[in-house]
PDB file of C-alpha atoms in Angstrom:
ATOM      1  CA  UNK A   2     135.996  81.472  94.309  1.00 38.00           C
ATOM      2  CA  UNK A   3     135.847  84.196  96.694  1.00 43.00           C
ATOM      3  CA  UNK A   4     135.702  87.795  94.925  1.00 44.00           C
ATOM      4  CA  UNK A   5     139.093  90.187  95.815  1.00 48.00           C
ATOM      5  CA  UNK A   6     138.729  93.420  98.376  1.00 50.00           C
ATOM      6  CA  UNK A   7     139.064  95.597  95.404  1.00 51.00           C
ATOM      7  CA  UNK A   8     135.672  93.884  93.691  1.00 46.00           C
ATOM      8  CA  UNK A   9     134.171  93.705  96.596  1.00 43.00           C
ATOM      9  CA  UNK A  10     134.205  97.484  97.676  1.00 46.00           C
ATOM     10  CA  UNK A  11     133.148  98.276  94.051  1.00 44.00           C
ATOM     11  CA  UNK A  12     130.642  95.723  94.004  1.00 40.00           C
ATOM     12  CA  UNK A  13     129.062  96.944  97.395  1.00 40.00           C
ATOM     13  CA  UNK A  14     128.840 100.473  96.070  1.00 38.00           C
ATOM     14  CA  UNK A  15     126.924  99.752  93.371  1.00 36.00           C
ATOM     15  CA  UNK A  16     124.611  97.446  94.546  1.00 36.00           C
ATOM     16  CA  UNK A  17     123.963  99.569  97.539  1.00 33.00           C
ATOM     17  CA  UNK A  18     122.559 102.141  95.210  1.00 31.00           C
ATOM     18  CA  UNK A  19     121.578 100.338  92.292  1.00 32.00           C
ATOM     19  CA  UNK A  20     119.647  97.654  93.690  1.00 34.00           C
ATOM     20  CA  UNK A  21     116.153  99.432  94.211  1.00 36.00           C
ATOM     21  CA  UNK A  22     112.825  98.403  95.485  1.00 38.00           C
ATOM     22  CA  UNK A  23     111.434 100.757  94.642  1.00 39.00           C
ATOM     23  CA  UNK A  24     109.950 101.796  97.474  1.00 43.00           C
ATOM     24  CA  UNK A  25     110.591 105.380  97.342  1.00 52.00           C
ATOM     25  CA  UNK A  26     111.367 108.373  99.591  1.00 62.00           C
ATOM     26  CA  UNK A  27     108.449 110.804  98.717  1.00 64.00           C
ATOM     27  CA  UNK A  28     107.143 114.295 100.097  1.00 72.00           C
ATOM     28  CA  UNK A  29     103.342 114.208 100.240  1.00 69.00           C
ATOM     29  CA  UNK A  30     101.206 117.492 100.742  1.00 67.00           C
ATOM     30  CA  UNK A  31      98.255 117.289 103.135  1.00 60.00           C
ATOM     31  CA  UNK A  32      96.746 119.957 105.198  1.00 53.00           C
ATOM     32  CA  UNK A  33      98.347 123.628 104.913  1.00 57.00           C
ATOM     33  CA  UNK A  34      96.851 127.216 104.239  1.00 59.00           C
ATOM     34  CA  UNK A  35      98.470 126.333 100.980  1.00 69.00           C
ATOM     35  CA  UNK A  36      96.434 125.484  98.193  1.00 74.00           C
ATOM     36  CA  UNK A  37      97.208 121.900  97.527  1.00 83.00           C
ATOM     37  CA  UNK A  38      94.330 120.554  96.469  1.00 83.00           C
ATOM     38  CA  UNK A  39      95.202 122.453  93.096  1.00 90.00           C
ATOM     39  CA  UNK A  40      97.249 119.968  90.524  1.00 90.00           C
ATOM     40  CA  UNK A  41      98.858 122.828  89.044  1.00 94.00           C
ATOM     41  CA  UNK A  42     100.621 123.917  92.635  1.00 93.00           C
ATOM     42  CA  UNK A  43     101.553 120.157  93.068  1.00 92.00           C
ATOM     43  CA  UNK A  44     102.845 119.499  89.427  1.00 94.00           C
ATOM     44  CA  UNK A  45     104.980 123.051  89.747  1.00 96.00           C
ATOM     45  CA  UNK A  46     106.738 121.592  93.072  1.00 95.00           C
ATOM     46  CA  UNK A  47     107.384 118.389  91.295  1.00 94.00           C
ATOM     47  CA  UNK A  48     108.953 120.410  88.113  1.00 97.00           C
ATOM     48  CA  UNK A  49     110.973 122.488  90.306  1.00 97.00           C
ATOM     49  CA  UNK A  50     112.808 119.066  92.054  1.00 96.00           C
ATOM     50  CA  UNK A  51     115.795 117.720  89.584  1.00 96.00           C
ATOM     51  CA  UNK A  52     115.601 114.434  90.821  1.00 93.00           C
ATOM     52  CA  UNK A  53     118.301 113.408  89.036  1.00 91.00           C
ATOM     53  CA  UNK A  54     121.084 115.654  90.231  1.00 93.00           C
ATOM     54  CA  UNK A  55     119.678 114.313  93.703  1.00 92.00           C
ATOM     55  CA  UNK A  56     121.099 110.570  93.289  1.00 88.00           C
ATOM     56  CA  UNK A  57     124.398 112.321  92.211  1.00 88.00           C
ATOM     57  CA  UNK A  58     124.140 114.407  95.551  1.00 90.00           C
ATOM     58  CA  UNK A  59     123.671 111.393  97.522  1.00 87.00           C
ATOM     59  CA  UNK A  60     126.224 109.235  95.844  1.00 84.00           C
ATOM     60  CA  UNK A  61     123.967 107.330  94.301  1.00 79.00           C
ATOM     61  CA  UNK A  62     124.546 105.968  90.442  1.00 73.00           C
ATOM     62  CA  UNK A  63     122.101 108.066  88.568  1.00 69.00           C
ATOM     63  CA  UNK A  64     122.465 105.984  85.237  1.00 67.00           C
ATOM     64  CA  UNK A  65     121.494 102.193  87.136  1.00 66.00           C
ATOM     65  CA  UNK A  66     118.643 104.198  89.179  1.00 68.00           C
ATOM     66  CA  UNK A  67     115.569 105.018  87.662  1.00 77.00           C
ATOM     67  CA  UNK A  68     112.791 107.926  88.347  1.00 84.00           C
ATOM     68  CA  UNK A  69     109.672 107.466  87.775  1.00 84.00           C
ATOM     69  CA  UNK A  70     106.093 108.648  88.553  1.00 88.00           C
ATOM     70  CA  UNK A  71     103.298 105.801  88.819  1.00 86.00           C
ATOM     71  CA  UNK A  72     102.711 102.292  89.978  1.00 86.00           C
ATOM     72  CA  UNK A  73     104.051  99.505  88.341  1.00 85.00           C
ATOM     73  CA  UNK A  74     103.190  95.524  88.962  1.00 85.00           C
ATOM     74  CA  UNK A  75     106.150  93.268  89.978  1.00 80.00           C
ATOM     75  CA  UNK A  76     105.717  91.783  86.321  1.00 84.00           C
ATOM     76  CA  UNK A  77     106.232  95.263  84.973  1.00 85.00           C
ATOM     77  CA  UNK A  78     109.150  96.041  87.794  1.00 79.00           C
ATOM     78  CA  UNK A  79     111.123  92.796  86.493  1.00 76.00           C
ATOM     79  CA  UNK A  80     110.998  94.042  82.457  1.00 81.00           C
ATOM     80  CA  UNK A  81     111.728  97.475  83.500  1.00 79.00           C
ATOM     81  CA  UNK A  82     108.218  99.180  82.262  1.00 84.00           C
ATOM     82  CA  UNK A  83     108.816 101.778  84.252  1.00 84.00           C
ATOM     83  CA  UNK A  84     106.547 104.734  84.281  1.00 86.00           C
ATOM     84  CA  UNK A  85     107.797 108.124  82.482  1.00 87.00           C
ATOM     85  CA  UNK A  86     109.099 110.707  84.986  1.00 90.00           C
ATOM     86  CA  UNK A  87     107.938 114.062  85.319  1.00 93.00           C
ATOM     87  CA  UNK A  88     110.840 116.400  84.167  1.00 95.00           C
ATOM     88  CA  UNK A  89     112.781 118.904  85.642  1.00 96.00           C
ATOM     89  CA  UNK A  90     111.534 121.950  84.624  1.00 98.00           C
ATOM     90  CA  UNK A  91     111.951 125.287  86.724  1.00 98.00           C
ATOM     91  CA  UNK A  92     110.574 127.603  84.010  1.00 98.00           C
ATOM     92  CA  UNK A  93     107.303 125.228  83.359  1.00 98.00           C
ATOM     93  CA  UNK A  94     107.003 125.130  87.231  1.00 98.00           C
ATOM     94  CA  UNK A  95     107.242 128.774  87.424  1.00 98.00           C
ATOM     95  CA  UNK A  96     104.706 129.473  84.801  1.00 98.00           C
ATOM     96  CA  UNK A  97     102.090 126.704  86.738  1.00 97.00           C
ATOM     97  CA  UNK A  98     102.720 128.814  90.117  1.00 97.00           C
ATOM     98  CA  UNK A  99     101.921 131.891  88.028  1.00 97.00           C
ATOM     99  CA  UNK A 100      98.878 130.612  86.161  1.00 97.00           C
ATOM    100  CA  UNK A 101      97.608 129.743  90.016  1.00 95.00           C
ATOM    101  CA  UNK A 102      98.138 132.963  91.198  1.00 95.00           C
ATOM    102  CA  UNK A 103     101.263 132.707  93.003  1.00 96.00           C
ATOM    103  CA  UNK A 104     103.376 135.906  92.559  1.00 96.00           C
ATOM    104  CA  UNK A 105     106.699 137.414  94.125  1.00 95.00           C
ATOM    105  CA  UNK A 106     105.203 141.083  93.590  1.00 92.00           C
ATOM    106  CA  UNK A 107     107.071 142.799  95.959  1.00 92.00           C
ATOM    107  CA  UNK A 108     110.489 140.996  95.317  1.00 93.00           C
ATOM    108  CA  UNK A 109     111.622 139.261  98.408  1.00 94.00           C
ATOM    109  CA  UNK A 110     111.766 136.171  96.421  1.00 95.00           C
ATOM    110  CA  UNK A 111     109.102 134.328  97.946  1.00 96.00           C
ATOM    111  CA  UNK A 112     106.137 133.842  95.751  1.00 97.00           C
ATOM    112  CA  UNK A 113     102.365 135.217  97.598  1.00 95.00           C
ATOM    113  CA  UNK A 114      98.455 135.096  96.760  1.00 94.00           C
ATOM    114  CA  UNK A 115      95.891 137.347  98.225  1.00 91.00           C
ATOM    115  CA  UNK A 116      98.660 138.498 101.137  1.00 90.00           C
ATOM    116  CA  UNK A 117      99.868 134.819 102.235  1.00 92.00           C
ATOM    117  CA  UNK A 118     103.068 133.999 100.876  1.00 94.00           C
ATOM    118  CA  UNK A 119     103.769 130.363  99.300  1.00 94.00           C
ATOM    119  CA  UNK A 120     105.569 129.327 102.976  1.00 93.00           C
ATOM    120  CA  UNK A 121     104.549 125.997 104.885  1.00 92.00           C
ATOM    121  CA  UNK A 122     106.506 123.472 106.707  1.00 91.00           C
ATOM    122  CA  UNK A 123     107.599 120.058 106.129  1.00 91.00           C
ATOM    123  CA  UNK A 124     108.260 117.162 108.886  1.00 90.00           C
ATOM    124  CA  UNK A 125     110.930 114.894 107.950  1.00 90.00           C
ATOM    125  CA  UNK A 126     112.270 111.822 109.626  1.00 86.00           C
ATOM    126  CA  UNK A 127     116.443 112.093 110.298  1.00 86.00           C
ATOM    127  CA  UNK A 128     117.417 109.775 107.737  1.00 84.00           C
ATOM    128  CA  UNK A 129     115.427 112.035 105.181  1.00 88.00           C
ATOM    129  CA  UNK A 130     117.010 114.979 106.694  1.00 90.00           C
ATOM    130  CA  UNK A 131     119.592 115.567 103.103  1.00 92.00           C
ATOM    131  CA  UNK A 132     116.820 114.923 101.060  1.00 92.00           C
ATOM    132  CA  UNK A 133     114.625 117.593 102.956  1.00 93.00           C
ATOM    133  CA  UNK A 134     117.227 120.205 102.420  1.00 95.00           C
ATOM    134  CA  UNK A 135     117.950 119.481  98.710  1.00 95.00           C
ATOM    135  CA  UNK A 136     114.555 120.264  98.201  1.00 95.00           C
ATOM    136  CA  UNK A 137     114.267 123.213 100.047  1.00 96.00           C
ATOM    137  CA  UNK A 138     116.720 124.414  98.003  1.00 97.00           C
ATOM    138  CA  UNK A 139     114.946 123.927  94.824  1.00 97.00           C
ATOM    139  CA  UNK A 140     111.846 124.746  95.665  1.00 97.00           C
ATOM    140  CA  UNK A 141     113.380 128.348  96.646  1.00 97.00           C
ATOM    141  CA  UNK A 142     114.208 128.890  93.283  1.00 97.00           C
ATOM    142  CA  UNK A 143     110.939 128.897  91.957  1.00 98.00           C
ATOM    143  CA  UNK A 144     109.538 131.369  95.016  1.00 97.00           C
ATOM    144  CA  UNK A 145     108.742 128.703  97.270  1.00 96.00           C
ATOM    145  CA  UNK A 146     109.809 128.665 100.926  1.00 96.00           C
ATOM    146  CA  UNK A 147     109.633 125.570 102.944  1.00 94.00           C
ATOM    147  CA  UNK A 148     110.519 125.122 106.347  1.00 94.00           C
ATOM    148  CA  UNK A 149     112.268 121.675 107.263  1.00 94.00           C
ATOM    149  CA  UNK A 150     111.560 120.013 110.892  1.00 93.00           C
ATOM    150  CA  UNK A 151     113.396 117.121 111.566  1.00 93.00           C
ATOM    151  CA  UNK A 152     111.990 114.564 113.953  1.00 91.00           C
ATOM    152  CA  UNK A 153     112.776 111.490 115.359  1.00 89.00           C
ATOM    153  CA  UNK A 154     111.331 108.295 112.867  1.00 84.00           C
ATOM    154  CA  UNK A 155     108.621 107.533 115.719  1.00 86.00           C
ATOM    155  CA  UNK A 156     107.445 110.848 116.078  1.00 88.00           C
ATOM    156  CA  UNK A 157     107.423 111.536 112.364  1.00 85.00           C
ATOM    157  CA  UNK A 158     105.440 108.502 111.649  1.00 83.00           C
ATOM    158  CA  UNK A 159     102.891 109.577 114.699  1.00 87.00           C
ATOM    159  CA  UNK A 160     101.989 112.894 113.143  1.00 86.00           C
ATOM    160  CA  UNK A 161     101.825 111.101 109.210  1.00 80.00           C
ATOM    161  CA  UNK A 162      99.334 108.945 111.049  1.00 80.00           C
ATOM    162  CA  UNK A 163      97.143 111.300 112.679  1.00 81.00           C
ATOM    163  CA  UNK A 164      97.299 114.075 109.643  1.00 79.00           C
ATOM    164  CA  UNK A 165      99.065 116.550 111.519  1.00 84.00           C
ATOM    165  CA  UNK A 166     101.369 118.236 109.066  1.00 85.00           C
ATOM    166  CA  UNK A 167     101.543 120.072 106.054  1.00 86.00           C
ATOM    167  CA  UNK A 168     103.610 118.454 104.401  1.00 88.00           C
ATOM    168  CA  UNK A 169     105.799 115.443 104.950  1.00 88.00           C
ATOM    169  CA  UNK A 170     109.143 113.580 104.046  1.00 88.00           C
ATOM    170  CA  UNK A 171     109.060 109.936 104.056  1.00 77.00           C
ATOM    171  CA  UNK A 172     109.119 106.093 102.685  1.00 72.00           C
ATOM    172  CA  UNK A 173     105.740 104.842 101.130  1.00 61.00           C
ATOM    173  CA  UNK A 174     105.334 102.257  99.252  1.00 55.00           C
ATOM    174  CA  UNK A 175     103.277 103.084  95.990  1.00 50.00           C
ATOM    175  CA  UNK A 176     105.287 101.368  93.213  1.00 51.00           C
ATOM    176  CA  UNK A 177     105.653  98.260  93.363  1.00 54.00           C
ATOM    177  CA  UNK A 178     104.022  97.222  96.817  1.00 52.00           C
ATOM    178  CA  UNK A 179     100.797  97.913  98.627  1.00 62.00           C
ATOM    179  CA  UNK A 180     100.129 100.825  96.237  1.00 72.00           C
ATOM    180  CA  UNK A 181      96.217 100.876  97.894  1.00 71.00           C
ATOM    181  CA  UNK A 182      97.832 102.076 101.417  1.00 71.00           C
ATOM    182  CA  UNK A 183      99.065 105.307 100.103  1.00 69.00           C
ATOM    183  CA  UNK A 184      96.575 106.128  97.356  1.00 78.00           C
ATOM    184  CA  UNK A 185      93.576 104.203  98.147  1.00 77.00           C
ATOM    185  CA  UNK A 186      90.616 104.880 100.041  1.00 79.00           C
ATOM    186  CA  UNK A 187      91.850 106.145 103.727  1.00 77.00           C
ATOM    187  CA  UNK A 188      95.056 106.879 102.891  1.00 76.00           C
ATOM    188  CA  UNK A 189      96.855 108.603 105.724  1.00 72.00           C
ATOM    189  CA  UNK A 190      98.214 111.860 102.666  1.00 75.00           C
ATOM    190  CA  UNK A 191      94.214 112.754 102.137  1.00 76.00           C
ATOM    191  CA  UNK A 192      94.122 112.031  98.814  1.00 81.00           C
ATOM    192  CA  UNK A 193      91.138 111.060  97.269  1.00 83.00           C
ATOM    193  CA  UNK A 194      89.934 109.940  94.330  1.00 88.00           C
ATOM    194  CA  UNK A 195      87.047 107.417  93.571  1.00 91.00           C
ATOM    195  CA  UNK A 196      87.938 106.086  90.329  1.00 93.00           C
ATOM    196  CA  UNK A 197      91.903 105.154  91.570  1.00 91.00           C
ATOM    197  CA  UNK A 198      89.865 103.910  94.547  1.00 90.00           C
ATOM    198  CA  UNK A 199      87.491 101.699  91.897  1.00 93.00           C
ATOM    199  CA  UNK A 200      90.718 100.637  90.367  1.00 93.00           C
ATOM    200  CA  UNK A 201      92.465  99.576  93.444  1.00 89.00           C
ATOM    201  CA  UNK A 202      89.304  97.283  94.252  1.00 90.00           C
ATOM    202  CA  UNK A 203      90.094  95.728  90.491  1.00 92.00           C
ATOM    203  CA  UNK A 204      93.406  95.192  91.049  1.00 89.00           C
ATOM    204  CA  UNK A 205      92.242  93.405  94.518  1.00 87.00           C
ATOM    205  CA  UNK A 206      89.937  90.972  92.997  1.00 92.00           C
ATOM    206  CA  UNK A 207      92.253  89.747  89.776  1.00 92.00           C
ATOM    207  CA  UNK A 208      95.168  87.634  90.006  1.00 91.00           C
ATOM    208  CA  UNK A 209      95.597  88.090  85.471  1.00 95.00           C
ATOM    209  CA  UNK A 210      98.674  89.575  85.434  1.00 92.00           C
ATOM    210  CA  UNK A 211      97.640  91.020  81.990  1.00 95.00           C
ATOM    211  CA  UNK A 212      94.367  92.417  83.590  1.00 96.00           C
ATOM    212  CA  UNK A 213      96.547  93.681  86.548  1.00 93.00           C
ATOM    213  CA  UNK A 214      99.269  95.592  84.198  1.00 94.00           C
ATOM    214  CA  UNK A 215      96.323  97.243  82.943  1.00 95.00           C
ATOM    215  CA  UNK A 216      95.181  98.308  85.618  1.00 94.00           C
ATOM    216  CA  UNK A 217      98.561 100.087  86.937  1.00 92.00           C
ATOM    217  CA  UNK A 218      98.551 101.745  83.660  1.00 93.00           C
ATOM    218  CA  UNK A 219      95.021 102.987  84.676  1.00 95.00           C
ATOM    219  CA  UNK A 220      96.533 104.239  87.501  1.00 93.00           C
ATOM    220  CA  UNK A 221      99.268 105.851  86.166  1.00 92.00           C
ATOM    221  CA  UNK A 222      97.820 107.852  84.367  1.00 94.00           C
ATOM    222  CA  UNK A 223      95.820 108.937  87.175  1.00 93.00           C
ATOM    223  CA  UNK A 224      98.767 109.575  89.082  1.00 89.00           C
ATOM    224  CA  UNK A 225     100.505 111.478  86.743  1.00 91.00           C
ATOM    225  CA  UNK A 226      97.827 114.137  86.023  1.00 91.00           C
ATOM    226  CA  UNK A 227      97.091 114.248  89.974  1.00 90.00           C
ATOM    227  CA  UNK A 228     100.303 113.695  91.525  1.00 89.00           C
ATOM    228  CA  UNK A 229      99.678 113.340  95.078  1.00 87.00           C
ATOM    229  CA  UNK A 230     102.799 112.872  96.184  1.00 85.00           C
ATOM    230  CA  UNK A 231     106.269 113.040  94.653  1.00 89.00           C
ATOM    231  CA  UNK A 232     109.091 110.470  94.483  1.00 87.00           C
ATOM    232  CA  UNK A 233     112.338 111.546  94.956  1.00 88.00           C
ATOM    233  CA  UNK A 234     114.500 108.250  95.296  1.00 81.00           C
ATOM    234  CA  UNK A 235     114.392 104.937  95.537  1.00 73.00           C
ATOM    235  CA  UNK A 236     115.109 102.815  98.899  1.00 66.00           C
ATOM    236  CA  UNK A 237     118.083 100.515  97.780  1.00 65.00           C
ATOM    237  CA  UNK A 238     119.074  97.074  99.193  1.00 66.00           C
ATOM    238  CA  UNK A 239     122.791  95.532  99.633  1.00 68.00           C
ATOM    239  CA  UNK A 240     123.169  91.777  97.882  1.00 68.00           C
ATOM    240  CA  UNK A 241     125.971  89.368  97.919  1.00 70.00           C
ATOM    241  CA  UNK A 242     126.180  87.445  95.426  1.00 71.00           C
ATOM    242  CA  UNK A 243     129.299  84.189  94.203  1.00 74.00           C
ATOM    243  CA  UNK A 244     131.174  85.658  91.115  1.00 76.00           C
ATOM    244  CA  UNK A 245     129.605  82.250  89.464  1.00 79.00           C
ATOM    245  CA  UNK A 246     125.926  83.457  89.999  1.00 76.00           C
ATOM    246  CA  UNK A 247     124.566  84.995  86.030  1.00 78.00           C
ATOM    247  CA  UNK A 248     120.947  86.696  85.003  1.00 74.00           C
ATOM    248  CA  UNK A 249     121.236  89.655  88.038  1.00 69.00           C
ATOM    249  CA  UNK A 250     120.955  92.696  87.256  1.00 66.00           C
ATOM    250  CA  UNK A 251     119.539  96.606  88.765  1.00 61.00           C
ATOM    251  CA  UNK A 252     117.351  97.859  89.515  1.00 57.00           C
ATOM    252  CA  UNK A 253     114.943  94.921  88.208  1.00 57.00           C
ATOM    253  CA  UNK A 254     116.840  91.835  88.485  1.00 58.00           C
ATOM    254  CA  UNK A 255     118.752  91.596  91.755  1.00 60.00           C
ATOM    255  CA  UNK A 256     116.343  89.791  94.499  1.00 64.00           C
ATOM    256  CA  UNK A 257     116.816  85.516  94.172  1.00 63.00           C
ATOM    257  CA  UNK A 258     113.587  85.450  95.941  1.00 64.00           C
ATOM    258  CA  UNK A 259     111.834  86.874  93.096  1.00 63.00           C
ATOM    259  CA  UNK A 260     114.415  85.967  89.826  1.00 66.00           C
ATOM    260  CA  UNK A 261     115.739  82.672  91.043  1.00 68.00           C
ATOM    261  CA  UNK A 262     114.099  80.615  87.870  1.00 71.00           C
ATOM    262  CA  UNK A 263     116.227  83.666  85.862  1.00 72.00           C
ATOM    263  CA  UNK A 264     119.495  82.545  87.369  1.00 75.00           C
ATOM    264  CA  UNK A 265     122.447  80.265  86.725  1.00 81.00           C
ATOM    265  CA  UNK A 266     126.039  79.378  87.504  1.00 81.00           C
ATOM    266  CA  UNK A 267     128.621  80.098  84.671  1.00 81.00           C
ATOM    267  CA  UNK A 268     129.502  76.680  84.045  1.00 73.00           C
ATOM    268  CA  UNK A 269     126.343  75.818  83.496  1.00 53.00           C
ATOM    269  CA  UNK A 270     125.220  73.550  86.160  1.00 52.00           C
ATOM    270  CA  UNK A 271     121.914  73.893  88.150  1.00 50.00           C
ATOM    271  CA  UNK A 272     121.343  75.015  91.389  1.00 46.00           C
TER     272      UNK A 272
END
C-alpha cells in the first residue's frame, strides 16, 4: 500500500509547490519620498513584476499555482474563483510611470521627478531574500531602482510593525485568511480606505456565505483599482497522503481538515 521512492520524490515536489494557502509573499509600499499614495506608481510596479516566470525561477509549477490579485472566501478558494491577476506588462507600466511624471531624462536608466530619482529601499526577511532580488531586477527595467536589505525574520517583522520602512517583503495573509489585518482599519502597510474598511465590518457581522462572497467581490474590486500591496507567490504546504485517498487536488483541494466530506478511498469504502 505504501507508494515507491520514485512516486514519492515526485509526489513531494509537487505538492510542495502546488499545494497553496494562499497566503502569499507580498511587497507592500508605506512611507518613502516616493509617491505611493498614487495608484498609477503602484499599478506600474505591479505591471513591471512577471509573476509567472517567478514560480519557474523558484522551482515552483507555474501551471498548478495560481496568481491572483484580491480576496477570496474559503468557499470561493475550494471552487477555484480565483480573482483575475494583474498582467505583466512592462510597456503599460512604463507608460503609468510616465503619465506620473517619472522620467529617465538624462539617461542613466533610472527614472526621476522634480530632481529625486524613482530610488527607495526595501526590507526583506532572509527567506524572501530570492524573491527580493527577482524583483529588483524587474523593476530596473522599467527605470526603477530599489535597494534590497535583508534582515533577520524578527527584526523585519519589528520595523513592519512600527512603520519604519519604505517598502517591505513579506507573508500577509489577505486571501483567504484574516484579510481585515492587512487591509482593514489599522493595518500595519498604511493603507486606508473607508469603504474596504465598511466592507470588512460586513463581512464581520454575516456568517451567509452568499452575502460573504459578495462581499470579497466588493473588495476585489477595490483592491484591484488600489492595489496596496502586491502578491508575488503563494506560501505552499507539504501533504502525505495513502495512494487509496481520491477528491485531492491543488491548489484548492488538498487540506482533509477542510475537504474531508470531499474525500474517499478507491474501493469505495468510508472512512
Amino acid at each position: 500500500g505504501l507508494i515507491t521512492d520514485d512516486e514519492l520524490a515526485t509526489f513531494r515536489s509537487r505538492a510542495a509547490a502546488a499545494a497553496a494557502d494562499l497566503s502569499a509573499a507580498r511587497v507592500a509600499l508605506e512611507r518613502s519620498q516616493i509617491d505611493f499614495q498614487d495608484a498609477r506608481v503602484r499599478r506600474a510596479l505591479t505591471l513591471a513584476i512577471d509573476r509567472r516566470d517567478l514560480l519557474g525561477v523558484l522551482n515552483l509549477p507555474s501551471d498548478l499555482v495560481p496568481i491572483t490579485d484580491g480576496v477570496f472566501t474559503p468557499r470561493q478558494f475550494r471552487r477555484r474563483q480565483f480573482p483575475e491577476p494583474v498582467p505583466y506588462d512592462p510597456v503599460q507600466s512604463r507608460a503609468l510611470l510616465e503619465t506620473a511624471g517619472w522620467q529617465d531624462r538624462d539617461g542613466d536608466g533610472v527614472r526621476e521627478r522634480e530632481g529625486r530619482p524613482f530610488r527607495f529601499a526595501s526590507i526583506v526577511r532572509q527567506d524572501l531574500d530570492r524573491v527580493a532580488v527577482y524583483v529588483q531586477a524587474q523593476l530596473r527595467q522599467v527605470g526603477v531602482q530599489m535597494e534590497v536589505q535583508v534582515l533577520d525574520p524578527g527584526l523585519a517583522g519589528d520595523r513592519l510593525r512600527s512603520g519604519d520602512f519604505e517598502a517591505v517583503f513579506g507573508g500577509f495573509a489577505t486571501g483567504v485568511y484574516q484579510p481585515q489585518k492587512y487591509l482593514g482599519r489599522d493595518n500595519p502597510i498604511g493603507y486606508r480606505n473607508p469603504q474596504v474598511v465598511r466592507l470588512m465590518d460586513q463581512r464581520m457581522a454575516t456568517v451567509d456565505p452568499d452575502e460573504r462572497d459578495r462581499i470579497y467581490r466588493a473588495l476585489t474590486e477595490i483592491f484591484r483599482a488600489d492595489l496596496p500591496l502586491t502578491r508575488l507567490l503563494p506560501w505552499t504546504s507539504t501533504y502525505f497522503f495513502h495512494r487509496r485517498v481520491r477528491g485531492l487536488s491543488t491548489p484548492s483541494q488538498f487540506d482533509p481538515d477542510t475537504v474531508i466530506e470531499d474525500l474517499w478511498l478507491e474501493d469505495g469504502r468510508d472512512r
